[in-house]
Coordinates of C-alpha atoms and ligand atoms in Angstrom, one line a residue:
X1 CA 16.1 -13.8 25.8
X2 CA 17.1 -16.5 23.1
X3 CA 18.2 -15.5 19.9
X4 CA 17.0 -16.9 16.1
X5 CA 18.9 -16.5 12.7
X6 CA 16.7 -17.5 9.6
X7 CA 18.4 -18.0 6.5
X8 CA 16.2 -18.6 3.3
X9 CA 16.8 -19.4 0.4
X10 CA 14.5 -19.7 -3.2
X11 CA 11.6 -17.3 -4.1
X12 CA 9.4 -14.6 -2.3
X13 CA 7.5 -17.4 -0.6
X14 CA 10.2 -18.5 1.3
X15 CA 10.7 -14.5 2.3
X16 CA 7.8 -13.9 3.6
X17 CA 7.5 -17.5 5.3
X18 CA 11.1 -16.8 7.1
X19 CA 9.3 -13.8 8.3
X20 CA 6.2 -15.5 9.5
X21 CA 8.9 -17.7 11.6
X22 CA 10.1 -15.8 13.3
X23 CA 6.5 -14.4 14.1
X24 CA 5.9 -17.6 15.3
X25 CA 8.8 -17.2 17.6
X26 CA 8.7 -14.5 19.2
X27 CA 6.0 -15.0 21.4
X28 CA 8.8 -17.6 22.8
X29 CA 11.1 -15.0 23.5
X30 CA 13.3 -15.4 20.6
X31 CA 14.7 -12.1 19.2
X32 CA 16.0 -12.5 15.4
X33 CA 19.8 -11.8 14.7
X34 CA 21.4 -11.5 11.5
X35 CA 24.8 -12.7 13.4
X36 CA 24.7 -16.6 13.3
X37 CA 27.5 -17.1 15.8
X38 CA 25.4 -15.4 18.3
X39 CA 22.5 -17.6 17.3
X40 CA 20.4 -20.2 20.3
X41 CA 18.6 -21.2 16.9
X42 CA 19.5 -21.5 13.2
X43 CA 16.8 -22.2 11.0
X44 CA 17.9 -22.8 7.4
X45 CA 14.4 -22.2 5.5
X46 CA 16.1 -24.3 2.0
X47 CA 14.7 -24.5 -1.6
X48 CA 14.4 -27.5 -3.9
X49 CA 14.0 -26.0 -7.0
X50 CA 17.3 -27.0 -8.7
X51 CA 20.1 -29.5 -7.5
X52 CA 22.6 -26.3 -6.4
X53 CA 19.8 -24.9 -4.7
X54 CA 19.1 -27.7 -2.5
X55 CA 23.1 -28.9 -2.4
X56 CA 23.9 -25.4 -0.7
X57 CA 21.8 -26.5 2.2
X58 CA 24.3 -29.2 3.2
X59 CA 27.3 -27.1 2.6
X60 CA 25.7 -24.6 4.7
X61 CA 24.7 -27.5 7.4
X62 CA 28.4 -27.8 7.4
X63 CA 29.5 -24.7 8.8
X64 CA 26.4 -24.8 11.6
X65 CA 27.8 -27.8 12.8
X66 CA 31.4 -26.6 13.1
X67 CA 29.6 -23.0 14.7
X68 CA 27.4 -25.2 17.0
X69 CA 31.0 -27.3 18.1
X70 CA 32.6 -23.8 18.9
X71 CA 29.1 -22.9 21.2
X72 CA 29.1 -26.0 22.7
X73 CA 32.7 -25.9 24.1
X74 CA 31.6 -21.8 25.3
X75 CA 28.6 -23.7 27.0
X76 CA 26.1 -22.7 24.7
X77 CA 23.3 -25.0 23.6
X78 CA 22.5 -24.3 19.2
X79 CA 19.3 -26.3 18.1
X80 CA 19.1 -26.1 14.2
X81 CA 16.5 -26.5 12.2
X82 CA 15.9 -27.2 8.9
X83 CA 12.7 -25.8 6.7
X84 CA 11.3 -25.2 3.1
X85 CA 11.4 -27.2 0.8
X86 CA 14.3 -29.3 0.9
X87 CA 12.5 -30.1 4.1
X88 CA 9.4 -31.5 2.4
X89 CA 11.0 -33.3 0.0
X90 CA 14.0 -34.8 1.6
X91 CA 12.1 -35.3 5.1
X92 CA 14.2 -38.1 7.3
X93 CA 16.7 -38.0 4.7
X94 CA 18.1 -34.9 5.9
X95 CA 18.7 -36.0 9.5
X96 CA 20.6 -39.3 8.6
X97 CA 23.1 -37.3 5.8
X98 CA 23.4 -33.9 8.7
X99 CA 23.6 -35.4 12.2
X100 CA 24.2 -31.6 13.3
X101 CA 20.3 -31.5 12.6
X102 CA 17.2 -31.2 14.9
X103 CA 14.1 -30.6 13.5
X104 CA 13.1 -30.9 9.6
X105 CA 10.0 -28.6 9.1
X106 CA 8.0 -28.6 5.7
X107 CA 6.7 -25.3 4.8
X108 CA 3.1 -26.0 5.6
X109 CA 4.3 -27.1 9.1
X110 CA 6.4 -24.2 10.3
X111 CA 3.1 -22.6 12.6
X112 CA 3.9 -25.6 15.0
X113 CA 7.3 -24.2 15.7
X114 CA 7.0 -24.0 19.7
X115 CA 5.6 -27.4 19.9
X116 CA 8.2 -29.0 17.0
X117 CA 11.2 -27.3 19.3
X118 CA 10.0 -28.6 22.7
X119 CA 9.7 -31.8 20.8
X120 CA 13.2 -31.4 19.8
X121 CA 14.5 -31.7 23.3
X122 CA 14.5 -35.0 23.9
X123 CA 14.8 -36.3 20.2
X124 CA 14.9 -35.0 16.6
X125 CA 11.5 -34.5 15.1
X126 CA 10.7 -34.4 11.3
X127 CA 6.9 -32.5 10.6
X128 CA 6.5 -32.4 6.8
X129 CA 2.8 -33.1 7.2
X130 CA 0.2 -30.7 5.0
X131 CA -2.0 -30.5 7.6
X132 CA -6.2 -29.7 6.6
X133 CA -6.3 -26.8 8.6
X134 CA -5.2 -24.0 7.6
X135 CA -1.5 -22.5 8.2
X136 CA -2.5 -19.1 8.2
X137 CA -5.1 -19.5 10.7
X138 CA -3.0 -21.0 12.6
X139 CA 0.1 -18.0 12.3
X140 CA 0.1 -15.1 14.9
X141 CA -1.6 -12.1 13.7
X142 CA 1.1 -9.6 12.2
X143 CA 2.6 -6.9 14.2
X144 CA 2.5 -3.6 13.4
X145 CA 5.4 -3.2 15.6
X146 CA 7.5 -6.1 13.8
X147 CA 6.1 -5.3 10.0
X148 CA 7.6 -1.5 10.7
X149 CA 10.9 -2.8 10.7
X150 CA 10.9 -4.5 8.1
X151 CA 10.8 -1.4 5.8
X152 CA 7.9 0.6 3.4
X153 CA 8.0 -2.8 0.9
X154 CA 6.2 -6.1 1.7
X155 CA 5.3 -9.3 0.7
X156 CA 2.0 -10.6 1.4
X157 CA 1.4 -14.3 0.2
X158 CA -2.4 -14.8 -0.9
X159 CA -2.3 -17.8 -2.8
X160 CA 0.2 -21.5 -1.7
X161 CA 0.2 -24.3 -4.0
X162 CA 0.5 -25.9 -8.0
X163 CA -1.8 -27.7 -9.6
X164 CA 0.5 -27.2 -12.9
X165 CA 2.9 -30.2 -12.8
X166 CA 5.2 -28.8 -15.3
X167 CA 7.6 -31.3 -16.4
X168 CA 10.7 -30.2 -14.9
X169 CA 9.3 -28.6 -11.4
X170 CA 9.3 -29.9 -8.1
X171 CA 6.7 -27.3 -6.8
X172 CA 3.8 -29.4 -6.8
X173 CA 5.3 -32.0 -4.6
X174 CA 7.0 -29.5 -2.0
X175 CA 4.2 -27.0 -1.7
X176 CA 1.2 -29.5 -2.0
X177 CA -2.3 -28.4 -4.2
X178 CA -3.1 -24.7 -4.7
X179 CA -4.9 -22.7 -2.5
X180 CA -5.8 -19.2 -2.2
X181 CA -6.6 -17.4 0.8
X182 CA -10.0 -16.1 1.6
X183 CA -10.2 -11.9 0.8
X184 CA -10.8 -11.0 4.0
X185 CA -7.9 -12.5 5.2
X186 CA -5.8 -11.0 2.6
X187 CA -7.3 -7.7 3.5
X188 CA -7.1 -7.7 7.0
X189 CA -3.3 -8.4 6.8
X190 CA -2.8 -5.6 4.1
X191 CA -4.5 -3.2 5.7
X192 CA -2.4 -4.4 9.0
X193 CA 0.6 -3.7 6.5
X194 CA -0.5 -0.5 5.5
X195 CA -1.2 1.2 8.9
X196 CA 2.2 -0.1 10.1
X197 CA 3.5 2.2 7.0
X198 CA 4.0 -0.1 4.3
X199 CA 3.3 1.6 0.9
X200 CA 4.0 -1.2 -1.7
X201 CA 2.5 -4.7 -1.2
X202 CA 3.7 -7.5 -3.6
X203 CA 1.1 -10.1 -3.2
X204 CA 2.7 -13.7 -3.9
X205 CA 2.0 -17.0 -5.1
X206 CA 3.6 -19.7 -6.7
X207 CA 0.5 -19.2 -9.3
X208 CA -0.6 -16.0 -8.1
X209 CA -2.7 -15.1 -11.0
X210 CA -4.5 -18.1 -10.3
X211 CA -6.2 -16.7 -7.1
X212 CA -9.6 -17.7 -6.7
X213 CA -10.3 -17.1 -3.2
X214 CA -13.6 -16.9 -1.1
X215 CA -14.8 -13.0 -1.4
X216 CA -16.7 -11.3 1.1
X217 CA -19.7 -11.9 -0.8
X218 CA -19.4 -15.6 -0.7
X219 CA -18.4 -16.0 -4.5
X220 CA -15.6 -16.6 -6.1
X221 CA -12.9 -13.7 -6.2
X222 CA -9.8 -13.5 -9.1
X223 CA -7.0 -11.9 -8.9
X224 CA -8.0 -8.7 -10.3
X225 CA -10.6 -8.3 -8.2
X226 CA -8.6 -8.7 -5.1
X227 CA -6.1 -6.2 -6.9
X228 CA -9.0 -3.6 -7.0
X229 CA -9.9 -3.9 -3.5
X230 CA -6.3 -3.6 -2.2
X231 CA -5.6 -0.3 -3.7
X232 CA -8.2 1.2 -1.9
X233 CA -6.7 0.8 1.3
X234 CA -5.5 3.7 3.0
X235 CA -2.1 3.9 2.7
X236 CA -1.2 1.2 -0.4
X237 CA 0.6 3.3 -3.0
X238 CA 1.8 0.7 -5.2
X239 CA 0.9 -3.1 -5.7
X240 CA 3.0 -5.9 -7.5
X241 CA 1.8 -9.4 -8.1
X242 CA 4.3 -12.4 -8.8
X243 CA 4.3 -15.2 -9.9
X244 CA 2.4 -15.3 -12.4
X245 CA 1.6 -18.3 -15.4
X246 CA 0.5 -17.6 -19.0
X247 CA -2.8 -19.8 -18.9
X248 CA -3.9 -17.6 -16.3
X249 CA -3.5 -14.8 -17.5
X250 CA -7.4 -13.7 -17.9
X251 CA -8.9 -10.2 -19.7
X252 CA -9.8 -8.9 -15.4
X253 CA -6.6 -9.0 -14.9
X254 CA -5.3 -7.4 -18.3
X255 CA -7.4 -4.2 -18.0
X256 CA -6.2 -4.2 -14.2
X257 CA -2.9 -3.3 -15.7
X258 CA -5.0 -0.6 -17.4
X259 CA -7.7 0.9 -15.4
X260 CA -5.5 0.3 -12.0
X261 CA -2.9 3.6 -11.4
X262 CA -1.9 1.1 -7.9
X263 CA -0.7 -1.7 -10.0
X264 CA 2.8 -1.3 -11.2
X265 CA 4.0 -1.5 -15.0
X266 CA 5.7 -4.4 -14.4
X267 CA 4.8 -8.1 -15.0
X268 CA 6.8 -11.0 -14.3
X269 CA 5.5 -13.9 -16.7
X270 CA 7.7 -16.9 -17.1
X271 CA 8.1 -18.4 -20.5
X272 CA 10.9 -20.9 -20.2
X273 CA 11.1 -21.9 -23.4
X274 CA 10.4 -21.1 -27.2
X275 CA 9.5 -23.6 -29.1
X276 CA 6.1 -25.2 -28.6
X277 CA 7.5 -29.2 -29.2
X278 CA 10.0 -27.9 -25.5
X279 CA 6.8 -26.5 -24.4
X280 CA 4.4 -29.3 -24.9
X281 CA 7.2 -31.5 -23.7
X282 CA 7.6 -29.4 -20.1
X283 CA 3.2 -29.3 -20.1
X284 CA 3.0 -25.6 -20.1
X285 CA 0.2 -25.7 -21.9
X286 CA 0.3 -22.9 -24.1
X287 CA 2.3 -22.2 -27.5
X288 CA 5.1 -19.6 -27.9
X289 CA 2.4 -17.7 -30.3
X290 CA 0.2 -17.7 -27.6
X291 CA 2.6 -16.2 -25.0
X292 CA 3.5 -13.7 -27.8
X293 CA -0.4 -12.8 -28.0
X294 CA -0.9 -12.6 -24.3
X295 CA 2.1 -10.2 -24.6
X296 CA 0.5 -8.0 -27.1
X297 CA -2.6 -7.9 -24.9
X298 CA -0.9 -7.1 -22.1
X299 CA 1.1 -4.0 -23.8
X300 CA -2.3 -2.6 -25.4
X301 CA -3.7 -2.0 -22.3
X302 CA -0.1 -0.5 -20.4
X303 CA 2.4 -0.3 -23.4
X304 CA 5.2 1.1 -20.6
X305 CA 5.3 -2.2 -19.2
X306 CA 8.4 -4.3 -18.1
X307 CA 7.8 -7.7 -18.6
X308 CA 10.3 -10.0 -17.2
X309 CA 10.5 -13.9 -17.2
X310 CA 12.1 -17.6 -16.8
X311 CA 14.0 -19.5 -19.1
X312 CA 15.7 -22.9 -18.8
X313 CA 18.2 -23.8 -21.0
X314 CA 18.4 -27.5 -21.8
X315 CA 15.4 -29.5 -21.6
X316 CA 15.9 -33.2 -22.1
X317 CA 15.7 -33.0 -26.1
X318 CA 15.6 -29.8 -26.7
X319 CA 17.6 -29.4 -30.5
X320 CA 20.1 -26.6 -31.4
X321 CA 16.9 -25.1 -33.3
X322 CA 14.5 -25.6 -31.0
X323 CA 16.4 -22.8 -28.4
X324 CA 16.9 -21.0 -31.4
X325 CA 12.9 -20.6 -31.3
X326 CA 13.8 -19.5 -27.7
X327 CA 16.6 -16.8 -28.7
X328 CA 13.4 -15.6 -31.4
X329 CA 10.7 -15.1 -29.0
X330 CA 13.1 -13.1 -26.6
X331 CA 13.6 -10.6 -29.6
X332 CA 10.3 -10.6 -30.5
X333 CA 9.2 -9.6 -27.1
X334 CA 11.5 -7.7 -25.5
X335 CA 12.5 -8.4 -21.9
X336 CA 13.2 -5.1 -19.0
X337 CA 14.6 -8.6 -17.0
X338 CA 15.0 -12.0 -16.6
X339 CA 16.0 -15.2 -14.6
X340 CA 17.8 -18.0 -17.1
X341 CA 18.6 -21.4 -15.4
X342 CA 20.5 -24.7 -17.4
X343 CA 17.8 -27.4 -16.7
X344 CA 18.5 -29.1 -13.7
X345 CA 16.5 -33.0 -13.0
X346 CA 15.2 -32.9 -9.8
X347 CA 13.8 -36.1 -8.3
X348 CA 10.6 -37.3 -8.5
X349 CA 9.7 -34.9 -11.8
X350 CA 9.0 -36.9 -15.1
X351 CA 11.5 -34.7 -16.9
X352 CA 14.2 -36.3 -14.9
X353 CA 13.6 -39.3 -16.6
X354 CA 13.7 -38.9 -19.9
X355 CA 16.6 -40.6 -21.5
X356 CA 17.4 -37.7 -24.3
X357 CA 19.3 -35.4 -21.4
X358 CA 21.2 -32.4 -23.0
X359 CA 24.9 -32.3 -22.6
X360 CA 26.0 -30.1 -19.8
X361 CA 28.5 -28.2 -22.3
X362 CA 25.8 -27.6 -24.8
X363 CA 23.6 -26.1 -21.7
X364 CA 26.2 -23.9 -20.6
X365 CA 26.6 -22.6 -24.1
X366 CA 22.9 -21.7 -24.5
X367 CA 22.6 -20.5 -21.5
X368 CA 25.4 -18.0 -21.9
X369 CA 23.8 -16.7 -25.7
X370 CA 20.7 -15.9 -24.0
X371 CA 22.1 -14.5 -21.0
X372 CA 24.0 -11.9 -23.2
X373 CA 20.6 -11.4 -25.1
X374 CA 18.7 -10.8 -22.4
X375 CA 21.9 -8.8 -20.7
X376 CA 21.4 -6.2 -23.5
X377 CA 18.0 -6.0 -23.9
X378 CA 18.0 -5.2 -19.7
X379 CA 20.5 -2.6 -20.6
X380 CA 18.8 -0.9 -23.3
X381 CA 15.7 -0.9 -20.9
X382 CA 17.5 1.3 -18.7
X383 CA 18.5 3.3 -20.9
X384 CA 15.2 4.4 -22.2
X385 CA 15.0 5.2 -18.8
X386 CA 17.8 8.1 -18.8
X387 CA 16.2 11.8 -19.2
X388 CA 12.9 10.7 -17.7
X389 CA 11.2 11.4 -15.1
X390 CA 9.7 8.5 -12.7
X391 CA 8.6 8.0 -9.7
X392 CA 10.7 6.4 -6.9
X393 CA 9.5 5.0 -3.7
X394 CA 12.5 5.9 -1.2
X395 CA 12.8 2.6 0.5
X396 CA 16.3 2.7 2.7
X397 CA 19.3 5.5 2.9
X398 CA 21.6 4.6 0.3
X399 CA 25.3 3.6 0.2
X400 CA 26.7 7.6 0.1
X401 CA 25.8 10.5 2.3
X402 CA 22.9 12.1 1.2
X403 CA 21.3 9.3 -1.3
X404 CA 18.2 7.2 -0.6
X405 CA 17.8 4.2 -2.8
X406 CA 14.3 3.1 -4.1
X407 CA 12.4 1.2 -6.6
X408 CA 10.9 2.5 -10.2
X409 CA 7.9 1.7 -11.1
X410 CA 9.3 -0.4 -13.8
X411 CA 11.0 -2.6 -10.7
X412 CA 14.5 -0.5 -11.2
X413 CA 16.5 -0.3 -8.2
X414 CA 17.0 3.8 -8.2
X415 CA 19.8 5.8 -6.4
X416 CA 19.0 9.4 -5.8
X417 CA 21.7 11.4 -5.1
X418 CA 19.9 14.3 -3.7
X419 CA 17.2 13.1 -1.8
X420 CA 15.5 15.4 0.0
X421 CA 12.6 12.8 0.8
X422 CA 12.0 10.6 3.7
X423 CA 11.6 6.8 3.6
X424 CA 8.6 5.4 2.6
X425 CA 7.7 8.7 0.2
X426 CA 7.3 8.5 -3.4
X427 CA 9.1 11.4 -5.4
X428 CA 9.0 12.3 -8.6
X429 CA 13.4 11.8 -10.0
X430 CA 14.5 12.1 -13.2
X431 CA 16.7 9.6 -14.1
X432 CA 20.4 11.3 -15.2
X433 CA 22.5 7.8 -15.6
X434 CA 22.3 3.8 -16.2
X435 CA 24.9 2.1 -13.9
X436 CA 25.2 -1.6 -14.3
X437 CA 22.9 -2.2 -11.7
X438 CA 21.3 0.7 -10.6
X439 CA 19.7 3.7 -12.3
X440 CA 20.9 7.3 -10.9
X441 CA 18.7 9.9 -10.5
X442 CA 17.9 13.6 -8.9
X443 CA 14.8 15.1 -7.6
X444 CA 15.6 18.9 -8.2
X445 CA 15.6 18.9 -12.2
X446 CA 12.1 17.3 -12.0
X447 CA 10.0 19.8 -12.8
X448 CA 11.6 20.1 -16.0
X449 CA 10.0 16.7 -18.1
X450 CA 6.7 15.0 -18.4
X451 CA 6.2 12.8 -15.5
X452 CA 6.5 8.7 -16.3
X453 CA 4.5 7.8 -13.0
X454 CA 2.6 5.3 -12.1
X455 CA -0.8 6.5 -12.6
X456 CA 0.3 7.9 -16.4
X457 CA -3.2 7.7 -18.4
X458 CA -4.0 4.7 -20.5
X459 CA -2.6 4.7 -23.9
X460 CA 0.5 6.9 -23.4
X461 CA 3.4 5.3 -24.8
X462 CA 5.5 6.4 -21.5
X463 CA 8.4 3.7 -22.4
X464 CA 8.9 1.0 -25.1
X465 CA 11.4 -1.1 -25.6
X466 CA 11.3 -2.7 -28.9
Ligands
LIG501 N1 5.4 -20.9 -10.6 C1 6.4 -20.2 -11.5 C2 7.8 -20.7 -11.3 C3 8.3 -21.2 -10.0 S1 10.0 -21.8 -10.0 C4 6.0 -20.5 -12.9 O1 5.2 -21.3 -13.2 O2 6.5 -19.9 -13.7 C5 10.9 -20.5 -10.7 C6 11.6 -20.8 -11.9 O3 12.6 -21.8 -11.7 C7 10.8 -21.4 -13.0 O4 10.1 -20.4 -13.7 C8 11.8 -22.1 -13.9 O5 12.3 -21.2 -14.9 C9 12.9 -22.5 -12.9 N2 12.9 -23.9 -12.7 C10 12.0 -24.7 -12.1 N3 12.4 -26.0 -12.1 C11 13.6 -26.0 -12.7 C12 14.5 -27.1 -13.0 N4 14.2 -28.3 -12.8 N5 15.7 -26.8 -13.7 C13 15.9 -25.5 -14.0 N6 15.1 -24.5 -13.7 C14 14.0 -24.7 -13.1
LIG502 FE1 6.4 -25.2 -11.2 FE2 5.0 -25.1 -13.4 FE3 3.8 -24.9 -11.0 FE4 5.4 -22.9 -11.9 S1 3.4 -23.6 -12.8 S2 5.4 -23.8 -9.9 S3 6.9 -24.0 -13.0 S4 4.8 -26.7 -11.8
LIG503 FE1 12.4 -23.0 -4.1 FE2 10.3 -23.9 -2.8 FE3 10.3 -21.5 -3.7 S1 11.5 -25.1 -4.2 S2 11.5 -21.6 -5.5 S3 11.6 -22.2 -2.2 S4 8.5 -22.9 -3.7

């Protein structure tokens, strides 16, 4: 038996494609470790989206070669392979700057794995090809055997793709044109998911709330639609979506958030910035008013809702008071969470060449004001949470004796200290304390408050956090 470590870095896409992987691989007899040392195969499954991002992968090319040295004199063989997208965009590249390398696999390559590794044997292969058929067609059916160790939470990617060209975003060019996947596809794998005892699904894309795949009935599905269909599958307590993009952000979808107990108060919409000159500039193609309406819409029809988003700091040209306009809209809305990146010019974007470039000291400033904005307003989130009552899927034993650790529906990671649950349940726990990170809660003084679940009727001001 061979063994494969998978490292991955970037967003959920690259999580569930280092899964599919090693789905791929296993029919070849490869087992997956989590010890790299022990590994007969590293794949490094790399993301482009800023310069430390992709500069990690050779750092981390550096200690595979010196672990593949140490093998070699033991008289093992390593092969090492490098995927994602770094892999797409940096192609040959790669194999002339990391001689320790194999293979270079784009991400809509990886299903020829077996054939790409035999390749490798006699010399180093680079496959960054987006190939007309389609990858998932191609990918092993999942396994109910493999999905049930991978725990009660999954991610199930139904949409690949950006036809957005943002400014500043190398998504486009490393994950090709968007495309969703047909329902039934979707479906069949969910359902897969669920029977295998997955109870919360968090179907991905890099424009998710784009969908528009092929329905059953030959037309046209959305997002919401597909949304509606997946909760009725036996077993699928809770759904997520992510990510999602403003302009797409249609009424269907809205009222899901309202009419659909399944779908979690919890929307991740990226922003980036706050002034509509930065936003024109990056072609998001929407104003910060607009966001701020969409916003409003959103909270009418679940006003508990965490919203979350991205910011960069930073953009070529972007004044002192344009992020101003950026620290406004972040107090006018309200964030549960957020991601906050410096602007960082990747190759190939048009953003990278614009010749007004913001100093990297007045980038690191920004960045740190908003990241203590956005610090407290995560805070003072969780604290709204203390004294309520919520309801926590159990997802793995936590870090004491006695605790299991779970989710919120609000996306709060949720010790309870006296679980009396099994994994994979949801129980109602009142939350008694706001660590840094985590909420704490208990399970016997339940009884005693209203319940903030899930399925809390339309209209209910459950949580705020203005
Ligand atoms: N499709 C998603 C985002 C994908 S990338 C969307 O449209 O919102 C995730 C986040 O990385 C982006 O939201 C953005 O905030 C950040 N990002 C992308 N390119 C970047 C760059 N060149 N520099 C800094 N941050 C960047
Ligand atoms: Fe990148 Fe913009 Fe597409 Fe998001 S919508 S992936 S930020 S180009
Ligand atoms: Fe990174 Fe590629 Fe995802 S660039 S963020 S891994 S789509």
């Amino acid at each position: 038996m061979k063994k494969v470590y998978v490292k991955s870095y970037g967003c959920q896409m690259n999580v569930y494609d280092a899964e599919r992987m090693t789905d791929v691989l296993a029919p070849e007899g490869y087992v997956q470790t989590q010890v790299p040392e022990e590994a007969d195969l590293v794949v490094l499954n790399t993301c482009h989206i800023r310069e430390k991002a992709a500069e990690k992968v050779y750092s981390e090319l550096g200690r595979v070669r010196r672990m593949k040295e140490a093998r070699t004199l033991e008289g093992h063989e390593t092969k090492v392979v490098v995927a994602g997208c770094v892999a797409q965009a940096e192609g040959a590249e790669i194999l002339k700057r990391a001689h320790v390398v194999d293979a270079v696999v784009g991400p809509q390559s990886y299903q020829r794995l077996p054939e790409i590794l035999r390749a490798a044997k006699a010399r180093r292969v680079v496959d960054t090809e987006f190939p007309v058929e389609d990858k998932f067609d191609e990918l092993p059916a999942l396994d109910a055997k493999r999905v049930r160790g991978r725990g009660v939470t999954a991610f199930l990617t139904v949409q690949e793709g950006c036809d957005k060209f943002c400014a500043f975003c190398v998504v486009p060019y490393t994950r090709g044109a968007e495309v969703s996947r047909p329902v039934a596809k979707v479906l069949a794998e969910a359902r897969t998911l669920a029977a295998a005892g997955v109870r919360e699904i968090t179907v991905i894309g890099q424009n998710v709330n784009a969908y528009h795949g092929e329905g059953p009935d030959g037309r046209t599905w959305g997002l919401a639609r597909l949304l509606h269909v997946l909760a009725e599958i036996e077993g699928v307590e809770r759904l997520r979506y992510t990510t999602s993009h403003p302009r797409d952000m249609d009424d269907a979808l809205v009222a899901a958030h309202r009419d659909l107990p399944a779908l979690m108060p919890y929307l991740h919409l990226p922003v980036q910035a706050g002034s509509d000159r930065v936003l024109a500039a990056m072609n998001r193609k929407h104003t910060a008013d607009e966001y701020r309406r969409i916003v409003e819409r959103v909270r009418a029809a679940r006003p508990d809702i965490a919203l979350s988003s991205d910011f960069i700091v930073g953009f070529p040209g972007e004044t002192d008071a344009e992020f101003e306009d950026t620290m406004r809209l972040v107090a006018d809305v309200g964030f549960a969470s957020a991601f906050s990146f410096k602007y960082s010019p990747r190759p190939g974007t048009p953003a990278a060449e614009e010749a007004e470039q913001v100093a990297e000291a007045v980038k690191v400033e920004r960045l740190a004001r908003l990241q203590a904005l956005l610090e407290e307003q995560r805070q003072a989130f969780n604290r709204e949470t203390v004294g309520r009552t919520v309801d926590v899927l159990l997802e793995k034993p936590g870090r004491h004796p006695g605790q299991l650790a779970g989710k919120s529906p609000y996306l709060q990671a949720v010790v309870i200290e006296d679980a009396t649950g099994a994994v994979g349940d949801i129980v109602a726990a009142r939350i008694v304390r706001a660590g840094s990170n985590s909420l704490f809660a208990e399970t016997n003084a339940s009884a005693a408050t209203p319940s903030v679940s899930s399925n809390v009727s339309a209209g209910e001001p459950a949580l705020a956090v203005e």
